[in-house]
Coordinates of C-alpha atoms in Angstrom, one line a residue:
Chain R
X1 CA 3.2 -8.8 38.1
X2 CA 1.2 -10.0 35.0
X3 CA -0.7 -7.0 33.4
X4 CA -2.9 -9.5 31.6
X5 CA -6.7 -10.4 32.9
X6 CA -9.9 -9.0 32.5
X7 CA -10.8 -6.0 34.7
X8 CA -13.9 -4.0 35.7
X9 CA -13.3 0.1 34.9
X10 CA -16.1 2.3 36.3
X11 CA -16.1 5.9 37.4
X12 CA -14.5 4.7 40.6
X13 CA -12.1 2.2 39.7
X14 CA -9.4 2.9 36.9
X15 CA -7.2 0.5 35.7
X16 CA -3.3 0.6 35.2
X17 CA -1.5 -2.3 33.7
X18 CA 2.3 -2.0 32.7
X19 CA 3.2 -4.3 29.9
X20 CA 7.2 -4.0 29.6
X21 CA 8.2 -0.6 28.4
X22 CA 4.7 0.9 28.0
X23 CA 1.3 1.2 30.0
X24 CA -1.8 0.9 29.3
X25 CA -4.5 3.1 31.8
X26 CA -8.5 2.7 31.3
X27 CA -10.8 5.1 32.9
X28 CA -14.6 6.5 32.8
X29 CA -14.9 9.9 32.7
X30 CA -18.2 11.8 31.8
X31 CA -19.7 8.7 30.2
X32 CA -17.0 8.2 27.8
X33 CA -14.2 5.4 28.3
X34 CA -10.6 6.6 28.1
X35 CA -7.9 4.2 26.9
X36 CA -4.5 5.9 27.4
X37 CA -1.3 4.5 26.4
X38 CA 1.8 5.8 28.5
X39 CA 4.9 5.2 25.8
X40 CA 8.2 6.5 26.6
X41 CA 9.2 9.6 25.4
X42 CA 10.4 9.7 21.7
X43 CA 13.1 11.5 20.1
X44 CA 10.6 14.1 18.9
X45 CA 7.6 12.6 17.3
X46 CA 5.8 9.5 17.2
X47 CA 5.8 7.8 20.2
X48 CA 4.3 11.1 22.5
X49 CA 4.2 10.5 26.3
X50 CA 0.6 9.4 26.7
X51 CA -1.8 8.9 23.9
X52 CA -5.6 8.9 25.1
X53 CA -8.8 8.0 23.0
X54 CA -12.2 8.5 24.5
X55 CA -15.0 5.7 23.7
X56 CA -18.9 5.7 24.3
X57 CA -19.1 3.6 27.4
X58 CA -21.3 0.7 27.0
X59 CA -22.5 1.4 31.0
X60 CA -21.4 2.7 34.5
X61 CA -19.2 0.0 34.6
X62 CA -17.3 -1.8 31.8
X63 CA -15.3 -5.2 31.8
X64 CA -12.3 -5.3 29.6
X65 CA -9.6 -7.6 28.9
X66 CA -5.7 -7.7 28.6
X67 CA -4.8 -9.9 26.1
X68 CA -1.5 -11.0 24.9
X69 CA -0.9 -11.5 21.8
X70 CA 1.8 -11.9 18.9
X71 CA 3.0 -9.2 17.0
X72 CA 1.2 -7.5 14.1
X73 CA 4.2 -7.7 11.7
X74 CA 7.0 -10.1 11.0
X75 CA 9.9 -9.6 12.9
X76 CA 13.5 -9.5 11.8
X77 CA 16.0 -10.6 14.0
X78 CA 19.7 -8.9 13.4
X79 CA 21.0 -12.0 15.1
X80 CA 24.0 -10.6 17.5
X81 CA 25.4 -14.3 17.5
X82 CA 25.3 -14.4 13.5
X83 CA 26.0 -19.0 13.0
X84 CA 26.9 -21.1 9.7
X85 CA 24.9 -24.1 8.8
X86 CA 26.8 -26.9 7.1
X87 CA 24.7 -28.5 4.3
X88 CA 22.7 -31.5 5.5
X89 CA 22.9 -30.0 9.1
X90 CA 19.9 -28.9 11.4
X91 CA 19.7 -26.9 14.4
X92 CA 17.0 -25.7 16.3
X93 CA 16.9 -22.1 17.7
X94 CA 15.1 -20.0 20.0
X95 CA 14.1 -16.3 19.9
X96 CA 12.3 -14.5 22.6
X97 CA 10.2 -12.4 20.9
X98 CA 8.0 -9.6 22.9
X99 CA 4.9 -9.8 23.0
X100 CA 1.8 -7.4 22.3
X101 CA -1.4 -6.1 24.9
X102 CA -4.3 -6.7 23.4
X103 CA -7.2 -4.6 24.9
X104 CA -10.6 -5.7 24.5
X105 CA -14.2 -4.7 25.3
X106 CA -15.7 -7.6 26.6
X107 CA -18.7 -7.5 24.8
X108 CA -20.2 -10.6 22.1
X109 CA -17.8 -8.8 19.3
X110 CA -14.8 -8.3 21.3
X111 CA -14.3 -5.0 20.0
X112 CA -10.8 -4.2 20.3
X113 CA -9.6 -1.2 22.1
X114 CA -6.5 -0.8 21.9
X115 CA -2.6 -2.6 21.0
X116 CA 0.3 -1.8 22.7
X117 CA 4.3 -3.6 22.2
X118 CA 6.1 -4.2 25.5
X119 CA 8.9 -3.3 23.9
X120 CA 9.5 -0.1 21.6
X121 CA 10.8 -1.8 18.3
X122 CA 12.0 0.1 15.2
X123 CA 11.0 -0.8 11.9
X124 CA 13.0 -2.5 9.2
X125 CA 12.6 -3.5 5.7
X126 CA 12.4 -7.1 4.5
X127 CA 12.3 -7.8 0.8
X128 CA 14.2 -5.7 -1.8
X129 CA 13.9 -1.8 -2.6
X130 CA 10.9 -2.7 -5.2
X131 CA 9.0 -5.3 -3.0
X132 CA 9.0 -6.3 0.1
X133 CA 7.2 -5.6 3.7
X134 CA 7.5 -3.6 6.7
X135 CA 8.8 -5.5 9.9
X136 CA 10.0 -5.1 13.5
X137 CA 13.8 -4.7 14.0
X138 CA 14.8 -7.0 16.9
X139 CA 18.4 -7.3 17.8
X140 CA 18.4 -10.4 19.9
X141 CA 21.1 -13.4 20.4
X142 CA 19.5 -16.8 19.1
X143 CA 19.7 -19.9 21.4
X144 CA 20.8 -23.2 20.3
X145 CA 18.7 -25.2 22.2
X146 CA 17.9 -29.0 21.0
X147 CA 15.4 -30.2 23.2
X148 CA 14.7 -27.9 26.4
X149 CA 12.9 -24.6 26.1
X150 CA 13.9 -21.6 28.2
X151 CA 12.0 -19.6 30.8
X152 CA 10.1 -16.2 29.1
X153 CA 10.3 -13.0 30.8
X154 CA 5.8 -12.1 31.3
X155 CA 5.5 -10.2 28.0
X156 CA 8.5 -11.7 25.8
X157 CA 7.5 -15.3 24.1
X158 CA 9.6 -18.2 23.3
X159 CA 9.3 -18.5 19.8
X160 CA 11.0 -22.4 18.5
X161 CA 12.5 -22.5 14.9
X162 CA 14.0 -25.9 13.6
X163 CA 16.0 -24.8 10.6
X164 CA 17.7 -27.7 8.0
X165 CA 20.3 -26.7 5.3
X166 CA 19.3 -29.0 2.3
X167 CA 21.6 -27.4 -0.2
X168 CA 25.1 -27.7 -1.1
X169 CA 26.3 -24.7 0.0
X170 CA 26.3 -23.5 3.8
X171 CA 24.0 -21.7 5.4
X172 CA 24.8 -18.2 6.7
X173 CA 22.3 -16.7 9.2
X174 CA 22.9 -13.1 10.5
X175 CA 19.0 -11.7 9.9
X176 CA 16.2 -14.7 10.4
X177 CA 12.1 -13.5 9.7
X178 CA 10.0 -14.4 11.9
X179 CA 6.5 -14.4 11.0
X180 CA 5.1 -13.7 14.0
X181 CA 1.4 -12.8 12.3
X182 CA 1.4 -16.7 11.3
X183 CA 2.3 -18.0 14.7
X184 CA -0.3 -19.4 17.6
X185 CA 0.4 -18.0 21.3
X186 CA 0.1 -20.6 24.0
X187 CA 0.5 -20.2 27.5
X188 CA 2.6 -22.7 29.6
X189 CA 3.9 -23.3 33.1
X190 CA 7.7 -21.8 31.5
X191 CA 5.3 -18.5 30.3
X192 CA 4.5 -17.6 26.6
X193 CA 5.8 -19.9 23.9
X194 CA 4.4 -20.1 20.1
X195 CA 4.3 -22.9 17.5
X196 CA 7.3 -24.7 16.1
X197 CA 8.6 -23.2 12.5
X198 CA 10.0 -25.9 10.1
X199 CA 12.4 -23.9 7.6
X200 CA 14.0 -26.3 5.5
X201 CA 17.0 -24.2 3.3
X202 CA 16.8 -25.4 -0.1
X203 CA 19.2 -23.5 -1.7
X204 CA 20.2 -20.0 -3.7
X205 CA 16.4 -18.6 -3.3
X206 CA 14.6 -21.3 -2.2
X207 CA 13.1 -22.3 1.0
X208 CA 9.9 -23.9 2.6
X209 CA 8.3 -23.0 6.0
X210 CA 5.6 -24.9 7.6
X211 CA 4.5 -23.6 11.2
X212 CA 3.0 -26.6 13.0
X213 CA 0.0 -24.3 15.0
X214 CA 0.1 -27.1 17.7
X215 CA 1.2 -26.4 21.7
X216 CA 4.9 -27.1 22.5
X217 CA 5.6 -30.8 22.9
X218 CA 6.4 -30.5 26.5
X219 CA 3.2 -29.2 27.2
X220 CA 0.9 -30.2 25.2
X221 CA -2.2 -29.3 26.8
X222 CA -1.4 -26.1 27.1
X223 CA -4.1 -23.4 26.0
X224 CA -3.9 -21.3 23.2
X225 CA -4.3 -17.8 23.8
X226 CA -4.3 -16.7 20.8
X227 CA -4.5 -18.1 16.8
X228 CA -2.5 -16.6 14.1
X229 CA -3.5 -13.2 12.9
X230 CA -3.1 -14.6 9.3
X231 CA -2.8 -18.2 7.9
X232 CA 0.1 -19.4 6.0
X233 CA -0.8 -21.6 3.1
X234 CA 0.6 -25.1 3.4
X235 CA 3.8 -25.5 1.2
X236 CA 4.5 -22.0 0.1
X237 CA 8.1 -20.5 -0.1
X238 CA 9.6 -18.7 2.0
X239 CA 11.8 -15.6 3.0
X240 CA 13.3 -16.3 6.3
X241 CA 17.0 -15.7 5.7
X242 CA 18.6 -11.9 4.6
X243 CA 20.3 -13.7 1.1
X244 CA 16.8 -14.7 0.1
X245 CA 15.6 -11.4 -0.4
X246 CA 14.3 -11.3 -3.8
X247 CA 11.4 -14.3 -3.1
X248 CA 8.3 -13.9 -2.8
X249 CA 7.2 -13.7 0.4
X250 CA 5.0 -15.8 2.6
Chain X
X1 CA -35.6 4.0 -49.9
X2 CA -38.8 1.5 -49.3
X3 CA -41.6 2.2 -52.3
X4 CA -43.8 3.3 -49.6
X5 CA -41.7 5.8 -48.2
X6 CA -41.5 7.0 -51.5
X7 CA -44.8 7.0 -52.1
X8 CA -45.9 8.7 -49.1
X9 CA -42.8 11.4 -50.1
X10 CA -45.1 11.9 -53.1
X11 CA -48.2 12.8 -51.1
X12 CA -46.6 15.2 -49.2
X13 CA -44.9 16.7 -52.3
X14 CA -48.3 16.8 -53.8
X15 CA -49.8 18.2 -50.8
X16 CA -47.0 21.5 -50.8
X17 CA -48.0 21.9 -54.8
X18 CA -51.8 22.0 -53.5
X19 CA -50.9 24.9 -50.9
X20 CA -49.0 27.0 -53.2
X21 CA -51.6 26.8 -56.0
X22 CA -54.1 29.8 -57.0
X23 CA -56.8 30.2 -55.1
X24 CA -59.4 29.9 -58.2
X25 CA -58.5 26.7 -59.3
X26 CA -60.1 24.6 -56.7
X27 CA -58.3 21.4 -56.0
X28 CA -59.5 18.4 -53.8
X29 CA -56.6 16.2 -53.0
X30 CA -57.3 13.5 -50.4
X31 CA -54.2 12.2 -48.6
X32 CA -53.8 8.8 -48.7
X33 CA -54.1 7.2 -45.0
X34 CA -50.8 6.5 -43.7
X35 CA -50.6 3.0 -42.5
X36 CA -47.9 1.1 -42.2
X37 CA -47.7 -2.0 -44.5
X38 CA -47.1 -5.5 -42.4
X39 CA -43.3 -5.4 -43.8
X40 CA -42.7 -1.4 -42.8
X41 CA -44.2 -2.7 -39.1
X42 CA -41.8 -5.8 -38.9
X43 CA -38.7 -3.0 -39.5
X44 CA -39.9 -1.3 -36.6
X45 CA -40.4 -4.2 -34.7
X46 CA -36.7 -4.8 -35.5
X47 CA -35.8 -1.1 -34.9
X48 CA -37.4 -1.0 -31.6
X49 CA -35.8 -4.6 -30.4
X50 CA -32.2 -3.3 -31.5
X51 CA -32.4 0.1 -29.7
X52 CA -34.2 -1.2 -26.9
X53 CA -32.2 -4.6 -26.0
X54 CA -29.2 -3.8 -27.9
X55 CA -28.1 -1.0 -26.1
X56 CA -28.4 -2.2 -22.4
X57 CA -27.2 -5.2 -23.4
X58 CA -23.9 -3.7 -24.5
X59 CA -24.1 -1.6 -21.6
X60 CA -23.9 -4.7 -20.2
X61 CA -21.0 -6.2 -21.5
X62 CA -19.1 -2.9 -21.4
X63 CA -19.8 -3.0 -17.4
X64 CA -18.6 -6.3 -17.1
X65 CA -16.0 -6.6 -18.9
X66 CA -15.2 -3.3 -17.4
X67 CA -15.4 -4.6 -13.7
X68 CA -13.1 -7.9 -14.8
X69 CA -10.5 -5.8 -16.3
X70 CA -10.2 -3.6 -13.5
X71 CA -9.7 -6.2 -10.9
X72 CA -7.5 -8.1 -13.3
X73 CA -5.1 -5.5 -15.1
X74 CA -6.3 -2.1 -12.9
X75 CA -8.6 0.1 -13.0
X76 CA -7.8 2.7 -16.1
X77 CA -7.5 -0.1 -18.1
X78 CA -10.9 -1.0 -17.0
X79 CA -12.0 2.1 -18.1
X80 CA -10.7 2.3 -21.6
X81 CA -11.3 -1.2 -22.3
X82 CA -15.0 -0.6 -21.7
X83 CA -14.8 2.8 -24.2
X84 CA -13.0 0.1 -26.3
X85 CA -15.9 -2.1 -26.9
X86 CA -18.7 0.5 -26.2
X87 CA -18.4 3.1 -28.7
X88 CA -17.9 -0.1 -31.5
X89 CA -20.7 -1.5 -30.3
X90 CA -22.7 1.8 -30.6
X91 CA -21.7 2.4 -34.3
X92 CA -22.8 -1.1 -35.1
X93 CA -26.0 -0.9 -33.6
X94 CA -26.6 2.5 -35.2
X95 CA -25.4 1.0 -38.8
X96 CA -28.1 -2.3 -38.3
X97 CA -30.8 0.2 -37.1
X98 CA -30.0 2.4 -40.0
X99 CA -29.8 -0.4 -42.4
X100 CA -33.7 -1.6 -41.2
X101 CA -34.9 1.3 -42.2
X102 CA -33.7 1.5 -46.0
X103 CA -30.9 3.2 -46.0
X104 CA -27.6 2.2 -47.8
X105 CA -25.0 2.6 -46.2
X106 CA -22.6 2.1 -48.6
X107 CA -22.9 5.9 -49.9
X108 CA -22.8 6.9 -46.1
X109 CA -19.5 5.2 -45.7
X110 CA -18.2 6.9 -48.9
X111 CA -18.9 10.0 -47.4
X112 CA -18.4 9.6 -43.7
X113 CA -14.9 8.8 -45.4
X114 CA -14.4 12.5 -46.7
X115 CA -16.1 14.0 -43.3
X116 CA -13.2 11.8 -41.5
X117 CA -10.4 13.1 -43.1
X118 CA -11.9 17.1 -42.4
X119 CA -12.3 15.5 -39.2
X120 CA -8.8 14.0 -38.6
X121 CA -7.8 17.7 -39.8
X122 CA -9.1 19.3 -37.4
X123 CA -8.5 17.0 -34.7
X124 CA -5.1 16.0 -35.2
X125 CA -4.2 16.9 -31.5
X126 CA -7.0 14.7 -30.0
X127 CA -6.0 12.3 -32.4
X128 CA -2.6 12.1 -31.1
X129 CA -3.7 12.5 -27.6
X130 CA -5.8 9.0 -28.6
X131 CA -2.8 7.5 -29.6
X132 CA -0.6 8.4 -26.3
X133 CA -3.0 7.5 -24.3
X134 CA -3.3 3.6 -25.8
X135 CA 1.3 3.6 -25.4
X136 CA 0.2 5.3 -21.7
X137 CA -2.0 2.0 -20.9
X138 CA 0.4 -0.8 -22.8
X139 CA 3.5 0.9 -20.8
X140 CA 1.9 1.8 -17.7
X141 CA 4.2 4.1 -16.3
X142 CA 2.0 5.2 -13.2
X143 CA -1.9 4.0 -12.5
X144 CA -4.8 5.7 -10.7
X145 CA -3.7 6.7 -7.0
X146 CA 0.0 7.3 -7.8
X147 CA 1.6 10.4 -7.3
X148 CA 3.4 11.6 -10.0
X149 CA 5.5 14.6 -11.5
X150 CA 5.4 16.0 -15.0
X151 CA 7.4 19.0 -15.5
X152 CA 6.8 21.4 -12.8
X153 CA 3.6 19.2 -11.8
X154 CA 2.8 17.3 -9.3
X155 CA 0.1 15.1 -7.8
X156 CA -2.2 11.9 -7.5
X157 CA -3.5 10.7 -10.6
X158 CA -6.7 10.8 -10.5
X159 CA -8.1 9.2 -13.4
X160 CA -6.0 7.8 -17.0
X161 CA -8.4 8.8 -19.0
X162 CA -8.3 8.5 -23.7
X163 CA -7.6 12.5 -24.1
X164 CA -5.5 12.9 -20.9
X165 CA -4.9 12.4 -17.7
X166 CA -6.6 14.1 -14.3
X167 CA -4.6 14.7 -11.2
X168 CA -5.1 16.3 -8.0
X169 CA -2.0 18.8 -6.6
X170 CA -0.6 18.4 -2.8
X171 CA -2.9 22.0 -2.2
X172 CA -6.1 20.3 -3.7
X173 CA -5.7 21.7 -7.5
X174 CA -7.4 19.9 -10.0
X175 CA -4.9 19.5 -13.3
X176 CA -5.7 17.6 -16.3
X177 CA -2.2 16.8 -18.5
X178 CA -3.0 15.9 -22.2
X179 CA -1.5 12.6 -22.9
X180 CA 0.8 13.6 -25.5
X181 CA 2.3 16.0 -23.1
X182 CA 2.9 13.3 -20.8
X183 CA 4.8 10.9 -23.9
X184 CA 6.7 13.9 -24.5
X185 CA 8.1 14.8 -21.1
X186 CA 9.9 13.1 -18.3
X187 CA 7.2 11.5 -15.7
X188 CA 8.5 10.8 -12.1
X189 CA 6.7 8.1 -10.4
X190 CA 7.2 8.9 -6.7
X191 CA 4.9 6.3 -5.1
X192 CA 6.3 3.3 -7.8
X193 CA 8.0 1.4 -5.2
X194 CA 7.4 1.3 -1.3
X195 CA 10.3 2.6 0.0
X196 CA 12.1 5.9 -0.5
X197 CA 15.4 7.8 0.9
X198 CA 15.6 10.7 2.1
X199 CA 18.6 12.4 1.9
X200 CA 20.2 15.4 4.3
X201 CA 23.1 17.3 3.4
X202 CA 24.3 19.2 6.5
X203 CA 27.6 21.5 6.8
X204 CA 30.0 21.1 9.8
X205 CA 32.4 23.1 10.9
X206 CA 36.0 22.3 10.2
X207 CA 36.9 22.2 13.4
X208 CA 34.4 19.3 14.2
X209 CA 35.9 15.6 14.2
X210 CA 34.1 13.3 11.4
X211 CA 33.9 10.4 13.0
X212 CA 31.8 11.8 15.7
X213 CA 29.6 13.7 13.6
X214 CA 28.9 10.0 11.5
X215 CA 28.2 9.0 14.6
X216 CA 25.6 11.1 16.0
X217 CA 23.9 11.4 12.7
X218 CA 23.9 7.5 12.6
X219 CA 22.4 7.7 16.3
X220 CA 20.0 10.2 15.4
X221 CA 18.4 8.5 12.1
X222 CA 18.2 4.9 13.7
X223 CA 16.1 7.0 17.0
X224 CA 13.7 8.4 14.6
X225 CA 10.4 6.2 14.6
X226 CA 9.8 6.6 10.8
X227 CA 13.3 5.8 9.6
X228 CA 13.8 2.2 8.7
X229 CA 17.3 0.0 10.2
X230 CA 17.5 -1.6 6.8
X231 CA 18.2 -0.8 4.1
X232 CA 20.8 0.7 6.6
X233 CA 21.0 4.7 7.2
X234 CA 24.5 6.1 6.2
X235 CA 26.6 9.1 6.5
X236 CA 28.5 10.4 3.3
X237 CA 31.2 12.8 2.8
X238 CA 30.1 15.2 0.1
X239 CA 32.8 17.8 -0.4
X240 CA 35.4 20.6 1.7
X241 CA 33.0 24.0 1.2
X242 CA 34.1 27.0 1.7
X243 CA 33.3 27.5 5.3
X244 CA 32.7 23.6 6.5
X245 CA 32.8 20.2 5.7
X246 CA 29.4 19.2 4.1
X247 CA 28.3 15.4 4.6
X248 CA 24.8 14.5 3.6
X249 CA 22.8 11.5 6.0
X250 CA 20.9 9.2 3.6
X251 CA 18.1 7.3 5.3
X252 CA 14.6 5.0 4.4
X253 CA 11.4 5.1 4.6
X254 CA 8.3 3.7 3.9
X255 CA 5.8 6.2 1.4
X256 CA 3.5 7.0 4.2
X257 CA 6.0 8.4 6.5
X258 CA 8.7 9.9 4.1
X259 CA 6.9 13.3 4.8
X260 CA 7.2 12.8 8.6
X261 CA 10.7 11.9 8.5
X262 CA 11.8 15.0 5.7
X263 CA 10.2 17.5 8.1
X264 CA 11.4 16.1 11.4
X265 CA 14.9 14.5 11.1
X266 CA 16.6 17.8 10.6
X267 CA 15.5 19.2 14.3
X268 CA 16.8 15.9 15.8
X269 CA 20.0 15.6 14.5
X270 CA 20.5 19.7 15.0
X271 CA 19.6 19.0 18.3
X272 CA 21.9 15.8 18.8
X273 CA 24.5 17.9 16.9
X274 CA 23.6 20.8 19.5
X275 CA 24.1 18.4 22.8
X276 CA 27.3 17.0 21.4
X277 CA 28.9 20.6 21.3
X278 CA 29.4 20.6 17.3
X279 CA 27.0 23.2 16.5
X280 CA 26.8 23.9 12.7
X281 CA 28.4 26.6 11.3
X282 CA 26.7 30.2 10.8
X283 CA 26.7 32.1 7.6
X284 CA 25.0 35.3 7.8
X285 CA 22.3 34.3 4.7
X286 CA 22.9 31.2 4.2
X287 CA 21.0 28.5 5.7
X288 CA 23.0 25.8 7.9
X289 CA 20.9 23.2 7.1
X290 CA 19.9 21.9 3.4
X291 CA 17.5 19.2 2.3
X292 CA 17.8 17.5 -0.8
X293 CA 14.9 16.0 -1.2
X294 CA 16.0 12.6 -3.0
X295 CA 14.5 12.2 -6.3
X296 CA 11.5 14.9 -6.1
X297 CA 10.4 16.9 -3.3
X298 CA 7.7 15.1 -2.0

């Protein structure tokens, strides 16, 4: 069952939605609305069987939504089916990434509740040990898929890259960015699938991205549930692949 | 010294003589009416105009090109740019206000000259504190909101300031370090770069096989939330102690939740160690587990 939609919580009706590995719970107790998170149990700290925070409750009865939505951080995929790219070649990959719960007050601001993964990632380093960012760690197989996309599980998205190896030398991928923050959501008939990346490999350090923020060509009529957290300025440089680590990121 | 000046410096010279005289020799002396001449009222025009527009209008310029300097360069720069240009500025406007009035100045500068060098006597430490603190700025070795160590010191900086710098200790101390103790020692920047490593040195018995042990440790670092899958966690053989092998665990982590993962990685790889049946060795004394803390204890 989907554990997005928007819901009414009142001091007689609770809501429970899983979304993947974790749970979100909404109640109203004494006037206050509790959003609990249900996370399964960590190795000792950090992610603590159930996490509550209490909120004033706008009325008896409050409607909320579960959104998804994209995660918060780029993700880094330790590709388990590392490939080479011959120069001049182009391939076009998939990645199911999983996505976030989103849960929001339905009020004129939208206030945001809460955020919840469906999957428990670690975190990873991208960049070098003087600069860089913080990212998810997603060990995940890569699909070579030129023109069909592949059914998403209810909280994992299809996320498209088309990659080209301009350079003279090949292309090894083992570790691919995805800048997930960047990407638009949109919901089709095959479930979740963001925009198309362009990476163009340009050689030693050098490489441009340009994520298209239009629906899947299959479907293109499908609605977008949600726009990219952050924009990504037309033309800038990139750091997709684990050898161009010392660039500047984008 | 303006002739009127002068001449009312007579009056009032006159006027002392009058006082001190005999009481039987009656003398009338009428004191001129002080009034100031049209060329005496246009100096204090001037006067006035430099003190009052002068001085907030270098105010001013200090706070601005304050404010640009911080957003451009950082904030103690800021700071001691605007210092820079103020207390210039001040001296010049107290030079032109002095100079409207009559004074020379060149016999003030010939003896503000010999009051500097008592002055640069007595202040040769502040002087030299002056001077670190312009090679603290130009090198930059740590800005306001780092955390730092000198010596046996440790803390956020505070504030870079001309005479020294101000921190704040990990119990809420307040420390201020002259600057010229901070060219002479060796300052640790612990927040300089995002990441740091932590590093765990634990002893195992003898009787334990290695490769497990790498293992577990492995296991146990990549499960922790804070720790960080690259750059990659890894297991080092340190040396054959006396009583067990000692291997020390190496793993990353962002600034924010180094602390997190120091104080709570230990218990879960005892406790993995524990569940795998390679307890670590006893020593009556001597505790089984020991934390480097990697480049400063923080």
């Amino acid at each position: 069952m989907e554990p997005w939609g928007h819901f009414t919580v009142s001091e007689y009706e609770a809501v429970h939605r899983v979304v993947g590995d974790l749970a979100v719970h909404l109640r109203i107790e004494r006037g206050a609305l509790v959003v609990g998170i249900d996370a399964p149990v960590g190795p000792l700290t950090g992610f603590g069987p159930t996490r509550e925070e209490r909120w004033a409750a706008p009325g008896p009865a409050t409607s909320v939504e579960v959104a998804p939505a994209l995660p918060d951080r780029p993700v880094v995929v330790g590709v388990r089916n590392p490939f080479r790219l011959a120069p001049g070649a182009e391939t076009r990959l998939q990645v199911h990434l999983p996505i976030w719960a989103q849960v929001h007050l339905e009020d004129e601001e939208r206030t945001l509740l809460a955020e919840l993964p469906s999957a428990v990632l670690s975190q990873t380093w991208w960049g070098g040990k003087t600069r860089g960012e913080l990212a998810y760690w997603l060990p995940a197989e890569v699909e070579h898929a030129e023109a069909d996309i592949a059914t998403a599980a209810p909280t994992r998205a299809v996320c498209v890259l088309r990659i080209a190896n301009r350079s003279t030398r090949v292309l090894e991928v083992d570790r691919l960015a995805i800048r997930a923050p960047q990407h638009s959501l949109f919901r089709t008939r095959r479930g979740f699938v963001t925009d198309e990346a362009r990476i163009v490999y340009l050689g030693e350090a050098d490489a441009a991205v340009d994520v298209s923020g239009a629906p899947p060509a299959f479907e293109p009529d499908a609605p977008r549930v949600q726009g990219p957290r952050l924009l990504l300025p037309r033309g800038l440089r990139a750091l997709t692949f684990a050898h161009l680590r010392s660039l500047e990121l984008y | 010294m303006l002739p009127r000046l002068q001449q009312i410096a007579d009056t009032a010279q006159a006027l002392a003589d009058t006082a001190t005289a005999p009481l039987t020799d009656t003398v009338v002396a009428v004191a001129p009416a002080v009034v100031p001449t049209p060329d005496e009222a246009g100096s204090l025009v001037q006067v006035a105009l430099i003190l009052g527009l002068g001085i907030p209008l270098l105010a001013w310029i200090t706070l601005w090109v304050r404010s640009v300097v911080s957003r451009r360069v950082g904030p103690h720069r800021g700071v001691i740019t605007g210092k820079l240009l103020f207390y210039p500025g001040l001296v010049f406007l107290v030079a032109l206000v002095m100079r409207e009035m009559g004074f020379s100045l060149t016999p003030m500068l010939g003896a503000a000259g010999v009051v500097g060098i008592a002055l640069g006597f007595a202040s040769q430490t502040s002087v030299s504190n002056i001077v670190a603190g312009f090679f603290l700025v130009g090198e930059r070795p740590f800005v306001v909101g780092d955390m730092i160590e000198v010596g046996t010191t440790a803390g956020r900086v505070l504030s870079v300031g001309m005479l020294s710098v101000k921190l704040r200790t990990w119990d809420n101390r307040f420390i201020r370090v002259p600057n010229e103790s901070l060219m002479r020692s060796e300052v640790t920047n612990l927040t300089r770069f995002p990441i740091r490593r932590v590093d765990l040195v634990v002893r195992v018995s003898y009787d334990a096989d290695l490769e497990r042990v790498h293992d577990i440790l492995l296991d146990a670092a990549r499960a922790h939330p804070s720790s960080l899958m690259e750059p990659e966690p890894r297991v080092y053989f340190v040396s054959f102690g006396e009583t067990a092998v000692h291997v020390k665990l190496t793993v990353w982590s962002t600034q924010e939740e180094r602390r997190e993962l120091k104080h709570s990685l230990p218990a879960l790889m005892k406790r993995k160690l524990d569940e795998a049946g390679l307890p670590m060795p006893r020593l009556p004394g001597v505790m089984p587990l020991a934390i480097d803390a990697g480049g400063g204890g923080v």
